[in-house]
Coordinates of C-alpha atoms in Angstrom, one line a residue:
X1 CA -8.5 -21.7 -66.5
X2 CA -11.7 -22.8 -65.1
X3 CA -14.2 -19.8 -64.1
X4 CA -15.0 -19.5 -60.3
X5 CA -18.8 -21.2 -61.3
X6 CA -16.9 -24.0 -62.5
X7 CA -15.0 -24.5 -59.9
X8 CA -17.8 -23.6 -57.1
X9 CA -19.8 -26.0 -58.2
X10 CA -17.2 -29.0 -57.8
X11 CA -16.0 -27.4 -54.6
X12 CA -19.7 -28.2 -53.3
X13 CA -20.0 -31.6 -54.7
X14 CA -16.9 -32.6 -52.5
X15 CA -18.9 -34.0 -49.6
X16 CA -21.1 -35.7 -51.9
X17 CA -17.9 -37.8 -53.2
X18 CA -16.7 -38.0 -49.9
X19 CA -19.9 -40.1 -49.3
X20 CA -20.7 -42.0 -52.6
X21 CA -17.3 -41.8 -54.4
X22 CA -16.3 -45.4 -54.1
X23 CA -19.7 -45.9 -55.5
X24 CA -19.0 -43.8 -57.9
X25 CA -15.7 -45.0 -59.3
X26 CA -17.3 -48.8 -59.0
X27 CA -19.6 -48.4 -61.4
X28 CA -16.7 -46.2 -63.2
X29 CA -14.5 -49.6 -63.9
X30 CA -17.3 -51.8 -64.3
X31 CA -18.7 -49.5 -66.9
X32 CA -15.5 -49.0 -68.6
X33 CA -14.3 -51.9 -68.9
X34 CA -17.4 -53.5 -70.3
X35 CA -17.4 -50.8 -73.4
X36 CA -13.6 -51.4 -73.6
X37 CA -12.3 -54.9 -72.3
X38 CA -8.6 -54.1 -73.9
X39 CA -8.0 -51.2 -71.1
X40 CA -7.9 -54.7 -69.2
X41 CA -4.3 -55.5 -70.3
X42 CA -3.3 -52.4 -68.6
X43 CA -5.5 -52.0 -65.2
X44 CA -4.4 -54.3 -62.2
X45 CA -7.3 -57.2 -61.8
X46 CA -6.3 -58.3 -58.5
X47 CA -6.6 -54.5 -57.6
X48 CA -10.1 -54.3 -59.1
X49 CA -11.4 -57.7 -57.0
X50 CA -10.2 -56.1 -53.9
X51 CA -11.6 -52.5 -54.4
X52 CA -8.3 -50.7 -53.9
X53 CA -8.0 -49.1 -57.2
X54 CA -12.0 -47.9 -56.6
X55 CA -10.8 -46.6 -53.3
X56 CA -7.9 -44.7 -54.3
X57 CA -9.3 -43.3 -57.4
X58 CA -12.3 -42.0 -55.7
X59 CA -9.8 -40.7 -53.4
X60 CA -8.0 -38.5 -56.2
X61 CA -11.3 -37.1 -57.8
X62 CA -12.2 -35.7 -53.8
X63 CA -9.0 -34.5 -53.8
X64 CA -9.5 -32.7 -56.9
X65 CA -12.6 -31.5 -55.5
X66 CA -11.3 -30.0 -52.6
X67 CA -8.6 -28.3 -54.3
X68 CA -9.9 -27.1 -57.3
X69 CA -9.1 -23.3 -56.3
X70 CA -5.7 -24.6 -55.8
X71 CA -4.7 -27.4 -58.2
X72 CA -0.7 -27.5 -57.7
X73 CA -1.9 -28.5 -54.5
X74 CA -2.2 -31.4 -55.7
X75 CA 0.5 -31.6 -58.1
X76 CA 2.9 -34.1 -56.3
X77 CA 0.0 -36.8 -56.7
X78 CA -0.3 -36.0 -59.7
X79 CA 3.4 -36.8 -60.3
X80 CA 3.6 -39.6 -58.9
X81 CA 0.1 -41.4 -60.7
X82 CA 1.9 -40.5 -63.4
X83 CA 5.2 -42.3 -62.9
X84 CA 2.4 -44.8 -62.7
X85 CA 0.8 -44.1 -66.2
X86 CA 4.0 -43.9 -67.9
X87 CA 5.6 -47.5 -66.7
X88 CA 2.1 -48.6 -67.4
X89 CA 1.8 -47.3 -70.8
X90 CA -1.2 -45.1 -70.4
X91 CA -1.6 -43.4 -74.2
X92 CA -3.6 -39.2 -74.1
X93 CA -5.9 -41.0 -76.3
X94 CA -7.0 -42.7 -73.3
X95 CA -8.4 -40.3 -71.2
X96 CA -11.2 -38.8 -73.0
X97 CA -12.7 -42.5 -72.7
X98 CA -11.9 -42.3 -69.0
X99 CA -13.6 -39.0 -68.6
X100 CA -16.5 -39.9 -70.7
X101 CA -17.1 -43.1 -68.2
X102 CA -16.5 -41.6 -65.0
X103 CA -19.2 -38.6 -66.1
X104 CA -21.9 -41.4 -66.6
X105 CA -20.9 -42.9 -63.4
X106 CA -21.7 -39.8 -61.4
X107 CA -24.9 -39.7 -63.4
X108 CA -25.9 -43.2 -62.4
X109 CA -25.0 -43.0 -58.7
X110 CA -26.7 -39.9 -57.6
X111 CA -29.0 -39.7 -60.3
X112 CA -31.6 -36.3 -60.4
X113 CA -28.5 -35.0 -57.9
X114 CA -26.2 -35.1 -60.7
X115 CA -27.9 -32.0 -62.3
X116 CA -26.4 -30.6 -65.8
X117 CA -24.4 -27.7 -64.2
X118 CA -23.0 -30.7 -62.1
X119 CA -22.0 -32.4 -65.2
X120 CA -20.7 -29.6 -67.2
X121 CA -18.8 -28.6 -64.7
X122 CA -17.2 -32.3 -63.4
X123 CA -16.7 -32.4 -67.4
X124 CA -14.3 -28.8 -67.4
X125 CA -12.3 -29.7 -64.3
X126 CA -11.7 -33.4 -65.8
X127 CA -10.4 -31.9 -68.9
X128 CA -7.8 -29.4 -67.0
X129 CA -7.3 -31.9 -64.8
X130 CA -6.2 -34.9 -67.5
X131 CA -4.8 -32.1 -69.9
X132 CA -2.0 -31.4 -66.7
X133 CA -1.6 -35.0 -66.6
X134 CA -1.2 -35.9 -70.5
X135 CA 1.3 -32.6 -70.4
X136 CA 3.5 -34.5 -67.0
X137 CA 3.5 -37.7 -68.6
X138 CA 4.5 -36.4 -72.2
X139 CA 7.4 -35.1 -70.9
X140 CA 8.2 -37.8 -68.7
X141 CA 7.8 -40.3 -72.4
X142 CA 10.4 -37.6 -74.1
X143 CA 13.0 -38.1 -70.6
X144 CA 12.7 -41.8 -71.2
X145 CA 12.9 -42.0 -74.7
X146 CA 15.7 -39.5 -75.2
X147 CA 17.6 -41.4 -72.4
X148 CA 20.8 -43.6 -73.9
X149 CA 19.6 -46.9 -73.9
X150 CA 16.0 -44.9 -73.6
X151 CA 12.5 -46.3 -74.5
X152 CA 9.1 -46.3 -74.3
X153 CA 6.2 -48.2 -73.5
X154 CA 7.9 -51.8 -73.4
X155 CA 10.1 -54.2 -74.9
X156 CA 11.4 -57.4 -74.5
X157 CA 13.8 -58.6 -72.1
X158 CA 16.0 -61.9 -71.2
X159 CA 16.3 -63.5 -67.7
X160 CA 19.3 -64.4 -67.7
X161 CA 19.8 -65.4 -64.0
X162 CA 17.0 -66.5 -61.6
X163 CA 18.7 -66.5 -57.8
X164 CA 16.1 -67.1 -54.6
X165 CA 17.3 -64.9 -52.0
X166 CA 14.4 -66.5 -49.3
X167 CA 11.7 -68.8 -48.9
X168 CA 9.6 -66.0 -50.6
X169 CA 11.5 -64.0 -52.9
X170 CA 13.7 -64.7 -55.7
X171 CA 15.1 -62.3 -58.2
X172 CA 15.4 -61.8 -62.0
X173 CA 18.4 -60.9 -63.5
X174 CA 17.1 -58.7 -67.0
X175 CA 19.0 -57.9 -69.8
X176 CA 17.6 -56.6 -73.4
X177 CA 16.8 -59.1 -75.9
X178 CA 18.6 -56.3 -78.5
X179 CA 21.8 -56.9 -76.7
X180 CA 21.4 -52.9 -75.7
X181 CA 22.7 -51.5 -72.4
X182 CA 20.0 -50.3 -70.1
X183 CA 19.4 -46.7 -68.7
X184 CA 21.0 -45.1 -66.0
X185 CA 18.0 -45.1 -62.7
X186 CA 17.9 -43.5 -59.4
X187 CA 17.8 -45.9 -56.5
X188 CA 14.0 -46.7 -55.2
X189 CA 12.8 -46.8 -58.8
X190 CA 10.6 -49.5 -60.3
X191 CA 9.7 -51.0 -63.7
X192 CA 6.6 -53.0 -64.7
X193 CA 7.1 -56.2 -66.1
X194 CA 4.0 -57.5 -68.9
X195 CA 3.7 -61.2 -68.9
X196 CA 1.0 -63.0 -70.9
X197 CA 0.0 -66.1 -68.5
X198 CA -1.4 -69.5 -70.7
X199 CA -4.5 -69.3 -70.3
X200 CA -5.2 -65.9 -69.2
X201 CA -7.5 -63.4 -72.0
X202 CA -5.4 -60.8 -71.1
X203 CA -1.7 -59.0 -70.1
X204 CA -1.1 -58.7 -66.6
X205 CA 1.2 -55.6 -65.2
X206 CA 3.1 -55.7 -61.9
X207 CA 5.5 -53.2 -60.5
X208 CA 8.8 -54.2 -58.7
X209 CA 11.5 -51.6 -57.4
X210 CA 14.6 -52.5 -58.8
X211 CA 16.9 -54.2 -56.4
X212 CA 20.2 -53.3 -57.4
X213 CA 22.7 -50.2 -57.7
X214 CA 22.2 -48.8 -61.4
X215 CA 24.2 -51.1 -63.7
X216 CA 25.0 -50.7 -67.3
X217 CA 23.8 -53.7 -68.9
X218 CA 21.0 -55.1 -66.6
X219 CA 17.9 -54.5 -63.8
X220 CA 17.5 -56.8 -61.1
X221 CA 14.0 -57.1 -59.3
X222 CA 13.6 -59.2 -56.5
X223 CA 9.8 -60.6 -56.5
X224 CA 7.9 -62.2 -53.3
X225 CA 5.5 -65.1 -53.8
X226 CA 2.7 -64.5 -52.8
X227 CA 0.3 -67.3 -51.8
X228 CA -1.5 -69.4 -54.8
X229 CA -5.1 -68.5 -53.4
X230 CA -4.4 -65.0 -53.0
X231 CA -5.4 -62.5 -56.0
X232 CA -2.1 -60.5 -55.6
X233 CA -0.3 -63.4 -56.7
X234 CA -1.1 -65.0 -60.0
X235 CA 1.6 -63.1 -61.7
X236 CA 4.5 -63.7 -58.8
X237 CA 3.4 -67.4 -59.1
X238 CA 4.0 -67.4 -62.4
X239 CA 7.2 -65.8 -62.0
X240 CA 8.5 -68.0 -59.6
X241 CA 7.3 -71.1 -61.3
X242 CA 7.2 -71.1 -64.9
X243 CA 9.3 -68.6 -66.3
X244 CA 12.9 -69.7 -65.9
X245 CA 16.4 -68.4 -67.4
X246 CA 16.5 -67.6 -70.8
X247 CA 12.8 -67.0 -71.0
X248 CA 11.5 -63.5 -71.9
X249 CA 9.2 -60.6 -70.3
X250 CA 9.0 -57.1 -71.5
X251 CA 9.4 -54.3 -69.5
X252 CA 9.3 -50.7 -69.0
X253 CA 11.5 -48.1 -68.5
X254 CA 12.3 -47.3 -64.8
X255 CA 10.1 -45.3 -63.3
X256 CA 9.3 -43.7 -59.8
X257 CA 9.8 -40.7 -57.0
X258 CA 10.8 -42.7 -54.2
X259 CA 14.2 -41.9 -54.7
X260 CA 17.3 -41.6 -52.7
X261 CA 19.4 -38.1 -52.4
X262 CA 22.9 -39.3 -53.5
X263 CA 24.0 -35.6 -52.9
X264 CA 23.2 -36.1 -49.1
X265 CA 26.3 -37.2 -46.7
X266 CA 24.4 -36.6 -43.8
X267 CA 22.7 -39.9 -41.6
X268 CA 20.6 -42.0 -43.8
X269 CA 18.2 -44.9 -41.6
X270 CA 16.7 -47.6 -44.3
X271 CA 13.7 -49.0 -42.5
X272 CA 11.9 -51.8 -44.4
X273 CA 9.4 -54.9 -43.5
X274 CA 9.1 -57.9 -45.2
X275 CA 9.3 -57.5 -49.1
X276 CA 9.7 -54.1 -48.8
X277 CA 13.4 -54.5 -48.2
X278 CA 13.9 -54.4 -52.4
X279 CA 14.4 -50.8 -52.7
X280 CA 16.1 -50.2 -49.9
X281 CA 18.7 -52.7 -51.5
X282 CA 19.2 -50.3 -54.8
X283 CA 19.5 -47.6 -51.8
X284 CA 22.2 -49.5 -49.5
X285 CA 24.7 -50.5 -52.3
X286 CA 24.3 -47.0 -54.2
X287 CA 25.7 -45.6 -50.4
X288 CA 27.9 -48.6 -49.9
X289 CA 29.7 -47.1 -54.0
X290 CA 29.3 -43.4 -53.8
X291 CA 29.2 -41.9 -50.3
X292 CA 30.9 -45.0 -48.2
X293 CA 31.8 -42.8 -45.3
X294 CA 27.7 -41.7 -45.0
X295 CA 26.5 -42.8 -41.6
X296 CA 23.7 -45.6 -42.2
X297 CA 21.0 -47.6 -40.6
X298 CA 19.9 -50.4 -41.9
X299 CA 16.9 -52.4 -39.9
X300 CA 15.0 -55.0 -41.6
X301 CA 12.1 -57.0 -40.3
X302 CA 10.9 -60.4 -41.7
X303 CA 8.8 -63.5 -39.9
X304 CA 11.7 -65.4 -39.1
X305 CA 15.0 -66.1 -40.8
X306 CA 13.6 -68.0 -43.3
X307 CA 12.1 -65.3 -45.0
X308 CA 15.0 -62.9 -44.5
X309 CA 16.6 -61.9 -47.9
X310 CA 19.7 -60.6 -49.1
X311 CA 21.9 -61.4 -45.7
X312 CA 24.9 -61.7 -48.0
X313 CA 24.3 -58.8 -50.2
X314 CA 23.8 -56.7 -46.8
X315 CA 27.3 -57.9 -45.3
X316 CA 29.3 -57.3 -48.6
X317 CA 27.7 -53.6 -48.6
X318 CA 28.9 -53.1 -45.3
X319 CA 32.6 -53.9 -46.1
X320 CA 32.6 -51.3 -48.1
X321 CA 31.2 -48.8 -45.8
X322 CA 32.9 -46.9 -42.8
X323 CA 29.8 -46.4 -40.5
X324 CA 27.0 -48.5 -40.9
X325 CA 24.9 -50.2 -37.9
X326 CA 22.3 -53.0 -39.5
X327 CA 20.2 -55.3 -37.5
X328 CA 16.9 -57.6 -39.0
X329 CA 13.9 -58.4 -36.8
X330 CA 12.5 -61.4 -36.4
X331 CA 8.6 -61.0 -35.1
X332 CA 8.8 -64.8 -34.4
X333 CA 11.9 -64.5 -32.9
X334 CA 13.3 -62.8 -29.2
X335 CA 13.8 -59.5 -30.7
X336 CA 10.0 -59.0 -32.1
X337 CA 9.0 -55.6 -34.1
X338 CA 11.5 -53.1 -34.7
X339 CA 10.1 -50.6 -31.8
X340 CA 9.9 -47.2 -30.9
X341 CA 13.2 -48.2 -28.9
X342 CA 15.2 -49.5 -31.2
X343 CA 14.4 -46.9 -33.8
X344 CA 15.5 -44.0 -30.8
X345 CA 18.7 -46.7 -30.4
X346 CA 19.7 -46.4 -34.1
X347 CA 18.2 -43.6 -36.4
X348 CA 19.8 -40.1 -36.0
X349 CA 16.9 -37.9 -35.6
X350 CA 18.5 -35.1 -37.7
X351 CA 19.2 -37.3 -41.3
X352 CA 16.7 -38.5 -43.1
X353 CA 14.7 -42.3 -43.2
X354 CA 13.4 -44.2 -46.2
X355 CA 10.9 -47.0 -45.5
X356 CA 9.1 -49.4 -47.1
X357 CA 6.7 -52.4 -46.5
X358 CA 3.3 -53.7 -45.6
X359 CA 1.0 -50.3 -44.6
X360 CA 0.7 -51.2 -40.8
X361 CA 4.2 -51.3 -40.7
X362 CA 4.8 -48.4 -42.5
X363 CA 2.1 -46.4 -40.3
X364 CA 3.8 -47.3 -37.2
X365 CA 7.1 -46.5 -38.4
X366 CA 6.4 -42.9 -39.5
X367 CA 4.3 -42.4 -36.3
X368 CA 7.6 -43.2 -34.2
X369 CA 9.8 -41.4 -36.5
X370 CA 7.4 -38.0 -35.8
X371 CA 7.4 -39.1 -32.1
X372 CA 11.2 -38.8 -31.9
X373 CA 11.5 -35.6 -33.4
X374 CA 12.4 -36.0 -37.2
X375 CA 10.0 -33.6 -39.6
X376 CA 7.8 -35.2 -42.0
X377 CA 10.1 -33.8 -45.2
X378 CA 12.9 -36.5 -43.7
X379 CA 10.9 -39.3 -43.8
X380 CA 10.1 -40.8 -47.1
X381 CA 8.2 -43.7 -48.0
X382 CA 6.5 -45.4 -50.6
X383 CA 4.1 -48.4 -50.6
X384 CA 2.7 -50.8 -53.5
X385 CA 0.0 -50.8 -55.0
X386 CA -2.6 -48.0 -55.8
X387 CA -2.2 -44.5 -53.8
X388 CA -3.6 -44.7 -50.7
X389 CA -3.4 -42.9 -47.8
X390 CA -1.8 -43.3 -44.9
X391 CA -2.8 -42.3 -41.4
X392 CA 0.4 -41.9 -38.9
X393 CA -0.9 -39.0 -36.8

């Protein structure tokens, strides 16, 4: 436990990190990464180039500010940063190196401000803080591990099919170079896939839900090109155009909190934008198999129908299902953004709503949902990329 000095003194440093922590966590990853280049196979570059993963770490360490008194406040993000860690591979070993750089950061940024009680104390609260994270992810290691067809960190897998369901997005079909089964996951889940690019230094890591109902022998993840200019995109473009059938990636073990209730019969709405129709896929066919007779939404918006995935895969769902109602927007198209109206038309204000896609959409989503009634704990949602947060009041 940390003694009420300790944590007074962070407390008070909270408006100071309000103000310089992206600063703060800048110099943080330059630092770092300049003693230890090989935490660059890990950390997401295109994330670093567009300061997103400065912005949402300095985000975590004010939160941890703010609720020092109160840490399980702040326990669900801790959770789910550590789904994060664990697909990613993050080893305890690791975050004594973190703690030691992000100390010298605070040092450099506000300088004489930074006194030694300031230190000393930033120093406790790191080490409670990363001990309740090494002690999360630990057991979530053990869960995967002990899994059947369990393991951890990564290993390699085939492609053994390569279908594109758009203009954009094409999916990988995954099974185990060992010949193994795969684990059991809970639809909305992800794995990372490692890929070393010719002519890239290091690994790169990318995330992608997993598009598919839980099947024994394989994971299917459906991946959108991004453009060839954009940062975001050198490992999609390398997806989509060099690795082909019978090629291998490794991946991790699935990972994730965005997850469907398959205990729930009452109205389910999927609500998804552009790419972010992936898990909602693993969602819709785990309904369409287990709970058929579950009243479901399903609206989809995409550009135009070009960029529409998974028509078919919708249809042959909702043959299977005794009350579902599914529509796709097209913003180029006469029936625009899924509105405020359409969601009053379709979502049953007293089940619950799972969206996903690009954060604008996602902000105006949840804003309409609250508008019509429904409570923030039947609305869930997740977005890619670093944890950042999202304003829908």
């Amino acid at each position: 436990m940390l003694s009420k000095q300790t944590r007074d003194i962070v407390k008070s440093t909270a408006p100071v990190l309000a103000e310089h922590g992206t600063a703060i966590t800048s110099v943080f990853y330059r630092n770092l990464f300049a003693a230890h280049p090989e935490l660059l196979n890990v950390f997401n570059h295109a994330n670093q180039a567009q300061g997103r993963q400065q912005a949402a770490l300095a985000n975590a360490v004010y939160a941890a500010a703010v609720y020092i008194d109160n840490l399980e406040n702040i326990l669900p993000a801790v959770v789910q940063i550590a789904h994060k860690h664990v697909s990613l591979g993050i080893k305890p070993e690791q975050y004594p190196i973190v703690g030691e750089f992000l100390l010298k950061a605070i040092k450099e940024v506000l300088g004489d401000a930074a006194t030694d009680d300031i230190l000393k104390a930033w120093e406790e609260a790191y080490g409670v803080i990363a001990d309740a994270f090494i002690g999360v992810e630990a057991q979530m290691y053990k869960e995967a591990r002990e899994q059947e067809n369990g393991w951890n960190f990564f290993k390699p897998f085939t492609i053994v099919r390569k279908v594109q369901e758009s203009e954009s997005i094409t999916s990988f079909y995954l099974k185990p170079v060992d010949g193994s089964g795969v684990p059991a996951f809970k639809p909305g889940q992800y794995i990372s896939v490692r890929v070393l690019i010719p002519g890239e230094q290091y690994t790169m890591i990318r995330q992608y839900s997993l598009s598919q109902a839980s099947k024994p022998d394989e994971f299917r993840i459906s991946v959108k090109r991004e453009a060839d200019n954009d940062p975001n995109g050198v490992v999609s473009v390398y997806l989509h155009t060099q690795v082909n059938e019978e090629d291998t990636v490794e991946v991790s073990p699935p990972a994730g909190e965005f997850l469907l209730d398959t205990a729930k019969t009452t109205p389910v709405a999927f609500i998804s934008g552009g790419v972010g129709i992936t898990p909602m896929m693993s969602m819709l066919e785990t309904v369409a198999v287990s709970t058929p007779d579950r009243p479901t939404v399903f609206l989809h918006a995409a550009r135009n129908e070009s960029l529409a995935a998974f028509g078919e895969d919708i249809e042959k769902h909702a043959l299977n299902m005794s009350n579902i109602q599914y529509k796709t927007y097209f913003s180029d198209g006469p029936d625009g953004q899924i509105t405020r109206e359409a969601l009053e038309a379709y979502v049953d204000p007293t089940g619950d709503a799972y969206v996903c896609g690009p954060v604008p959409f996602m902000e105006a989503m949840i804003r309409n949902l609250l508008a019509m009634g429904m409570k923030e704990e039947q609305i869930h949602y997740e977005f890619f990329g670093p944890a950042l947060q999202l304003e829908h009041a």
